[in-house]
Every structure is written in structure tokens, then in C-alpha cells.
CSV table of C-alpha atoms in Angstrom, one decimal:
chain,number,residue,atom,x,y,z
A,1,MET,CA,-65.5,-24.4,-73.0
A,2,LEU,CA,-63.1,-24.2,-70.4
A,3,GLN,CA,-63.2,-27.4,-68.3
A,4,VAL,CA,-62.2,-27.0,-65.0
A,5,GLU,CA,-61.7,-29.0,-61.6
A,6,LEU,CA,-62.1,-28.4,-57.9
A,7,SER,CA,-62.3,-29.8,-54.9
A,8,ALA,CA,-64.7,-29.5,-52.1
A,9,SER,CA,-66.3,-31.8,-48.6
A,10,MET,CA,-69.7,-31.6,-47.5
A,11,ARG,CA,-70.7,-28.8,-44.8
A,12,THR,CA,-72.5,-29.9,-42.1
A,13,SER,CA,-72.9,-26.5,-40.5
A,14,THR,CA,-75.0,-23.4,-41.7
A,15,GLY,CA,-75.8,-20.1,-39.8
A,16,LYS,CA,-73.9,-16.5,-40.2
A,17,GLY,CA,-71.2,-17.6,-36.7
A,18,ALA,CA,-70.6,-20.7,-38.4
A,19,MET,CA,-69.8,-19.4,-41.5
A,20,ARG,CA,-67.6,-17.1,-40.0
A,21,GLN,CA,-65.9,-19.5,-38.1
A,22,LEU,CA,-65.1,-21.7,-41.4
A,23,ARG,CA,-63.6,-18.4,-43.1
A,24,MET,CA,-61.3,-18.1,-39.8
A,25,LYS,CA,-60.4,-21.9,-40.9
A,26,GLY,CA,-59.3,-20.7,-44.1
A,27,LYS,CA,-62.8,-23.0,-46.0
A,28,THR,CA,-65.0,-20.7,-48.1
A,29,PRO,CA,-68.7,-21.7,-47.9
A,30,ALA,CA,-70.6,-23.0,-51.4
A,31,VAL,CA,-73.8,-24.5,-52.6
A,32,VAL,CA,-74.4,-26.4,-55.5
A,33,TYR,CA,-78.2,-25.9,-56.9
A,34,GLY,CA,-80.0,-27.7,-59.6
A,35,GLY,CA,-79.8,-31.8,-60.6
A,36,GLY,CA,-83.1,-32.1,-59.3
A,37,ALA,CA,-82.4,-32.2,-55.2
A,38,ALA,CA,-82.6,-30.3,-53.0
A,39,ALA,CA,-79.6,-27.5,-52.4
A,40,LEU,CA,-76.2,-29.0,-51.5
A,41,PRO,CA,-73.7,-27.2,-48.7
A,42,LEU,CA,-70.3,-27.7,-49.0
A,43,GLU,CA,-66.5,-26.1,-48.2
A,44,MET,CA,-63.7,-25.5,-49.8
A,45,ASP,CA,-59.9,-24.6,-49.8
A,46,THR,CA,-60.5,-20.5,-50.0
A,47,LYS,CA,-56.5,-20.7,-50.9
A,48,ILE,CA,-57.1,-23.0,-53.6
A,49,LEU,CA,-60.1,-22.3,-54.4
A,50,MET,CA,-60.0,-17.9,-55.4
A,51,PRO,CA,-57.0,-18.3,-58.0
A,52,GLN,CA,-59.0,-20.8,-60.0
A,53,LEU,CA,-62.2,-19.2,-59.8
A,54,LEU,CA,-60.8,-15.3,-60.9
A,55,GLU,CA,-59.1,-17.6,-63.9
A,56,ILE,CA,-62.7,-18.7,-64.8
A,57,TYR,CA,-65.2,-16.8,-63.1
A,58,ARG,CA,-67.8,-15.6,-66.0
A,59,GLN,CA,-66.3,-17.4,-68.8
A,60,ASN,CA,-68.2,-20.3,-69.7
A,61,ALA,CA,-66.5,-22.9,-68.3
A,62,VAL,CA,-67.8,-26.4,-66.6
A,63,VAL,CA,-65.9,-27.1,-63.6
A,64,THR,CA,-66.0,-30.7,-62.1
A,65,LEU,CA,-66.7,-30.3,-58.3
A,66,LYS,CA,-64.7,-33.7,-56.4
A,67,ILE,CA,-66.6,-33.9,-53.5
A,68,ASP,CA,-65.2,-36.0,-50.6
A,69,GLY,CA,-67.7,-38.6,-49.4
A,70,ASP,CA,-70.6,-37.6,-52.8
A,71,LYS,CA,-70.6,-38.1,-56.4
A,72,ASP,CA,-68.5,-35.6,-58.9
A,73,ARG,CA,-70.8,-32.6,-59.9
A,74,HIS,CA,-70.6,-31.0,-63.7
A,75,VAL,CA,-71.7,-28.0,-62.2
A,76,LEU,CA,-71.2,-23.8,-63.7
A,77,VAL,CA,-69.7,-21.3,-61.5
A,78,GLY,CA,-73.1,-19.4,-60.5
A,79,GLU,CA,-72.8,-15.8,-58.1
A,80,VAL,CA,-69.5,-15.6,-56.1
A,81,GLN,CA,-69.8,-12.9,-53.2
A,82,THR,CA,-66.3,-10.7,-51.7
A,83,ASP,CA,-66.5,-8.8,-49.4
A,84,PRO,CA,-66.2,-5.3,-50.7
A,85,VAL,CA,-63.8,-4.0,-47.9
A,86,ARG,CA,-61.1,-6.5,-47.7
A,87,ASP,CA,-61.5,-8.3,-51.4
A,88,THR,CA,-61.8,-11.9,-49.4
A,89,LEU,CA,-63.9,-14.8,-51.0
A,90,ILE,CA,-67.4,-14.7,-48.7
A,91,HIS,CA,-69.5,-17.2,-51.0
A,92,ALA,CA,-69.4,-19.6,-53.9
A,93,ASP,CA,-72.9,-20.3,-55.4
A,94,PHE,CA,-72.7,-23.5,-58.2
A,95,CYS,CA,-75.8,-24.9,-60.5
A,96,GLU,CA,-75.3,-28.2,-61.9
A,97,ILE,CA,-76.0,-28.8,-65.1
A,98,ASP,CA,-76.1,-31.9,-67.7
A,99,LEU,CA,-73.5,-32.5,-70.0
A,100,GLN,CA,-76.0,-34.3,-72.3
A,101,LYS,CA,-78.5,-31.4,-72.6
A,102,VAL,CA,-78.4,-28.2,-74.9
A,103,ARG,CA,-77.8,-24.7,-73.1
A,104,ARG,CA,-77.4,-21.1,-74.5
A,105,PHE,CA,-74.5,-19.0,-74.1
A,106,ASP,CA,-72.9,-16.2,-74.6
A,107,VAL,CA,-69.6,-16.7,-76.7
A,108,PRO,CA,-67.2,-13.5,-76.4
A,109,ILE,CA,-66.4,-12.6,-79.8
A,110,VAL,CA,-62.5,-10.9,-80.4
A,111,TYR,CA,-62.0,-9.1,-83.8
A,112,THR,CA,-58.6,-9.5,-84.7
A,113,GLY,CA,-56.5,-7.5,-87.3
A,114,VAL,CA,-56.5,-3.9,-88.5
A,115,ALA,CA,-59.9,-3.2,-90.5
A,116,LYS,CA,-58.0,-2.1,-94.6
A,117,GLY,CA,-60.8,0.9,-94.2
A,118,VAL,CA,-59.2,2.1,-90.6
A,119,ASP,CA,-55.9,2.4,-92.4
A,120,LEU,CA,-57.4,4.7,-95.2
A,121,GLY,CA,-58.8,7.1,-92.4
A,122,GLY,CA,-62.0,5.1,-91.5
A,123,GLU,CA,-63.2,3.9,-87.9
A,124,MET,CA,-64.5,0.3,-86.7
A,125,PHE,CA,-67.4,0.1,-85.2
A,126,VAL,CA,-68.0,-3.0,-82.6
A,127,GLU,CA,-71.6,-3.6,-82.6
A,128,TYR,CA,-71.8,-6.8,-80.6
A,129,ASN,CA,-69.3,-8.2,-78.4
A,130,SER,CA,-71.0,-11.6,-78.1
A,131,VAL,CA,-73.2,-14.0,-79.9
A,132,THR,CA,-75.5,-16.5,-78.3
A,133,LEU,CA,-75.5,-19.7,-79.5
A,134,GLU,CA,-77.4,-23.1,-78.5
A,135,GLY,CA,-75.4,-26.5,-78.2
A,136,LEU,CA,-74.0,-28.6,-75.6
A,137,PRO,CA,-72.1,-27.5,-72.7
A,138,LEU,CA,-68.7,-29.4,-74.1
A,139,ASP,CA,-69.2,-28.4,-77.6
A,140,ILE,CA,-69.4,-24.4,-76.9
A,141,PRO,CA,-66.0,-22.7,-78.1
A,142,ASP,CA,-64.1,-20.5,-75.5
A,143,GLN,CA,-64.2,-17.8,-78.1
A,144,PHE,CA,-64.7,-16.6,-81.4
A,145,SER,CA,-62.0,-14.7,-83.4
A,146,LEU,CA,-63.6,-12.6,-86.7
A,147,GLU,CA,-60.7,-11.5,-88.6
A,148,VAL,CA,-61.7,-7.7,-89.8
A,149,THR,CA,-58.2,-7.0,-91.9
A,150,ASP,CA,-60.4,-7.3,-95.2
A,151,LEU,CA,-63.2,-4.9,-94.2
A,152,LYS,CA,-63.0,-1.7,-96.3
A,153,ILE,CA,-65.1,1.8,-95.3
A,154,GLY,CA,-68.5,0.8,-95.5
A,155,ASP,CA,-67.9,-3.3,-95.3
A,156,HIS,CA,-69.5,-5.2,-92.3
A,157,MET,CA,-69.6,-8.2,-91.1
A,158,THR,CA,-72.9,-10.2,-89.4
A,159,PHE,CA,-73.0,-13.1,-87.1
A,160,GLY,CA,-74.0,-15.2,-90.2
A,161,ASP,CA,-70.1,-14.9,-91.0
A,162,ILE,CA,-69.6,-16.8,-88.0
A,163,SER,CA,-68.4,-20.7,-88.9
A,164,LEU,CA,-69.8,-23.2,-86.2
A,165,SER,CA,-69.5,-26.5,-85.9
A,166,PRO,CA,-72.5,-28.3,-87.0
A,167,SER,CA,-73.4,-29.0,-83.4
A,168,LEU,CA,-74.2,-25.7,-82.8
A,169,LYS,CA,-76.9,-23.9,-83.2
A,170,LEU,CA,-76.6,-19.8,-83.6
A,171,ILE,CA,-80.0,-18.4,-81.7
A,172,SER,CA,-78.7,-14.6,-82.4
A,173,LYS,CA,-80.1,-13.2,-85.9
A,174,ALA,CA,-77.3,-14.4,-88.8
A,175,ASP,CA,-78.4,-10.8,-90.6
A,176,THR,CA,-77.3,-8.8,-87.4
A,177,VAL,CA,-74.2,-6.5,-87.7
A,178,CYS,CA,-71.4,-7.1,-85.2
A,179,VAL,CA,-68.8,-4.7,-86.8
A,180,LYS,CA,-68.7,-2.2,-89.5
A,181,VAL,CA,-65.9,0.3,-91.1
A,182,GLY,CA,-67.1,3.6,-91.1
A,183,LYS,CA,-66.1,6.8,-92.2
A,184,LYS,CA,-64.7,8.6,-89.4
A,185,ILE,CA,-66.5,11.7,-87.8
A,186,ASN,CA,-64.6,14.5,-86.9
A,187,VAL,CA,-67.2,16.4,-84.1
């Protein structure tokens, strides 16, 4: 799983006007939820935050928030709000997690190679682009690569064909077909 560090400061002001002023100063309001405590309002430097969020958003990434005047927190990126016209960052939500607690994650699958069946006139059909796993957050891989070169027409691969470390549990059904090679359909 990706690991990233971000810096933040505690925020005391709230409300629409105060947030507008904060954004004009080059800061982005953010909130950390979870951990059994009240929501923690933060402010972050937009120029530093935006490129890092673009890199990790919608990926499995554990973010270590280095908060001035508070303890470090391990979080996942929740919601990121952007201005639809200016494409600027408006707000970021983070969800605090326990790194020692098992959680479910959807891990992307990347299919590599060209199937033999495709070379022989068949067509490859990708049924699923991700698999659901359960494990400790830092044990979850960024993605899985499945080699499809040996697939002939009529062959398929299932989630059970993915080799997992012993610390991970497959939640998706093992016999579910994730990719197959079939005859090309001419319409």
C-alpha cells in the first residue's frame, strides 16, 4: 500500500467566510474523522497538498498526517472537493484508521501480456478490474498483475488464481472469472 506524509495545522475558525479567507491565503480546509473522537478541523498548504492528493486520490494509500501541536495520525483520503469551474481545491476529508485493525480494500488488477487466444483471432474479455481483500492496511498491495499470455480461446482466470500473502484474505469469490478469452463476435 502507498504510504505518504502530509503536513497540517490545527484550524480554529469555521464558517463560510472564514473558509473563503483561508483559501485566499493559499490554505485548504480539511477535517479528520474517526478514531473515536470529535472531528478535527485542519488547514493545509494548497500548493503542497494538491499535487500529492492528485497522486494518491482513489488509490489505496495510508497518509500519515503530521499535525502541528498534535500527535501524528494515520488516515485514508475520504472526500476531496474541487471547484467545478476553476478546478481548485476546496476541501479535503480524511478518515482516521488503526493500522493494527483488519479492513477491507478493493485492489486494482492489471492484466499484462497478450493472450495466445487473441493472437489466434479471439478476444479478451475483462470481467473485473479489482478484487476485494481483507487484511491489515500496510499489508495490502498497491495492485495485482495477472499475466494473461498463456490464455487460449476458451481459457479464463479467476480470483483464486491471484497469489496472496498469508496475511491477506480473499473476500471476492475465488471461483469468479475475472478475465477470459473467447471467440471474436462479429456484428
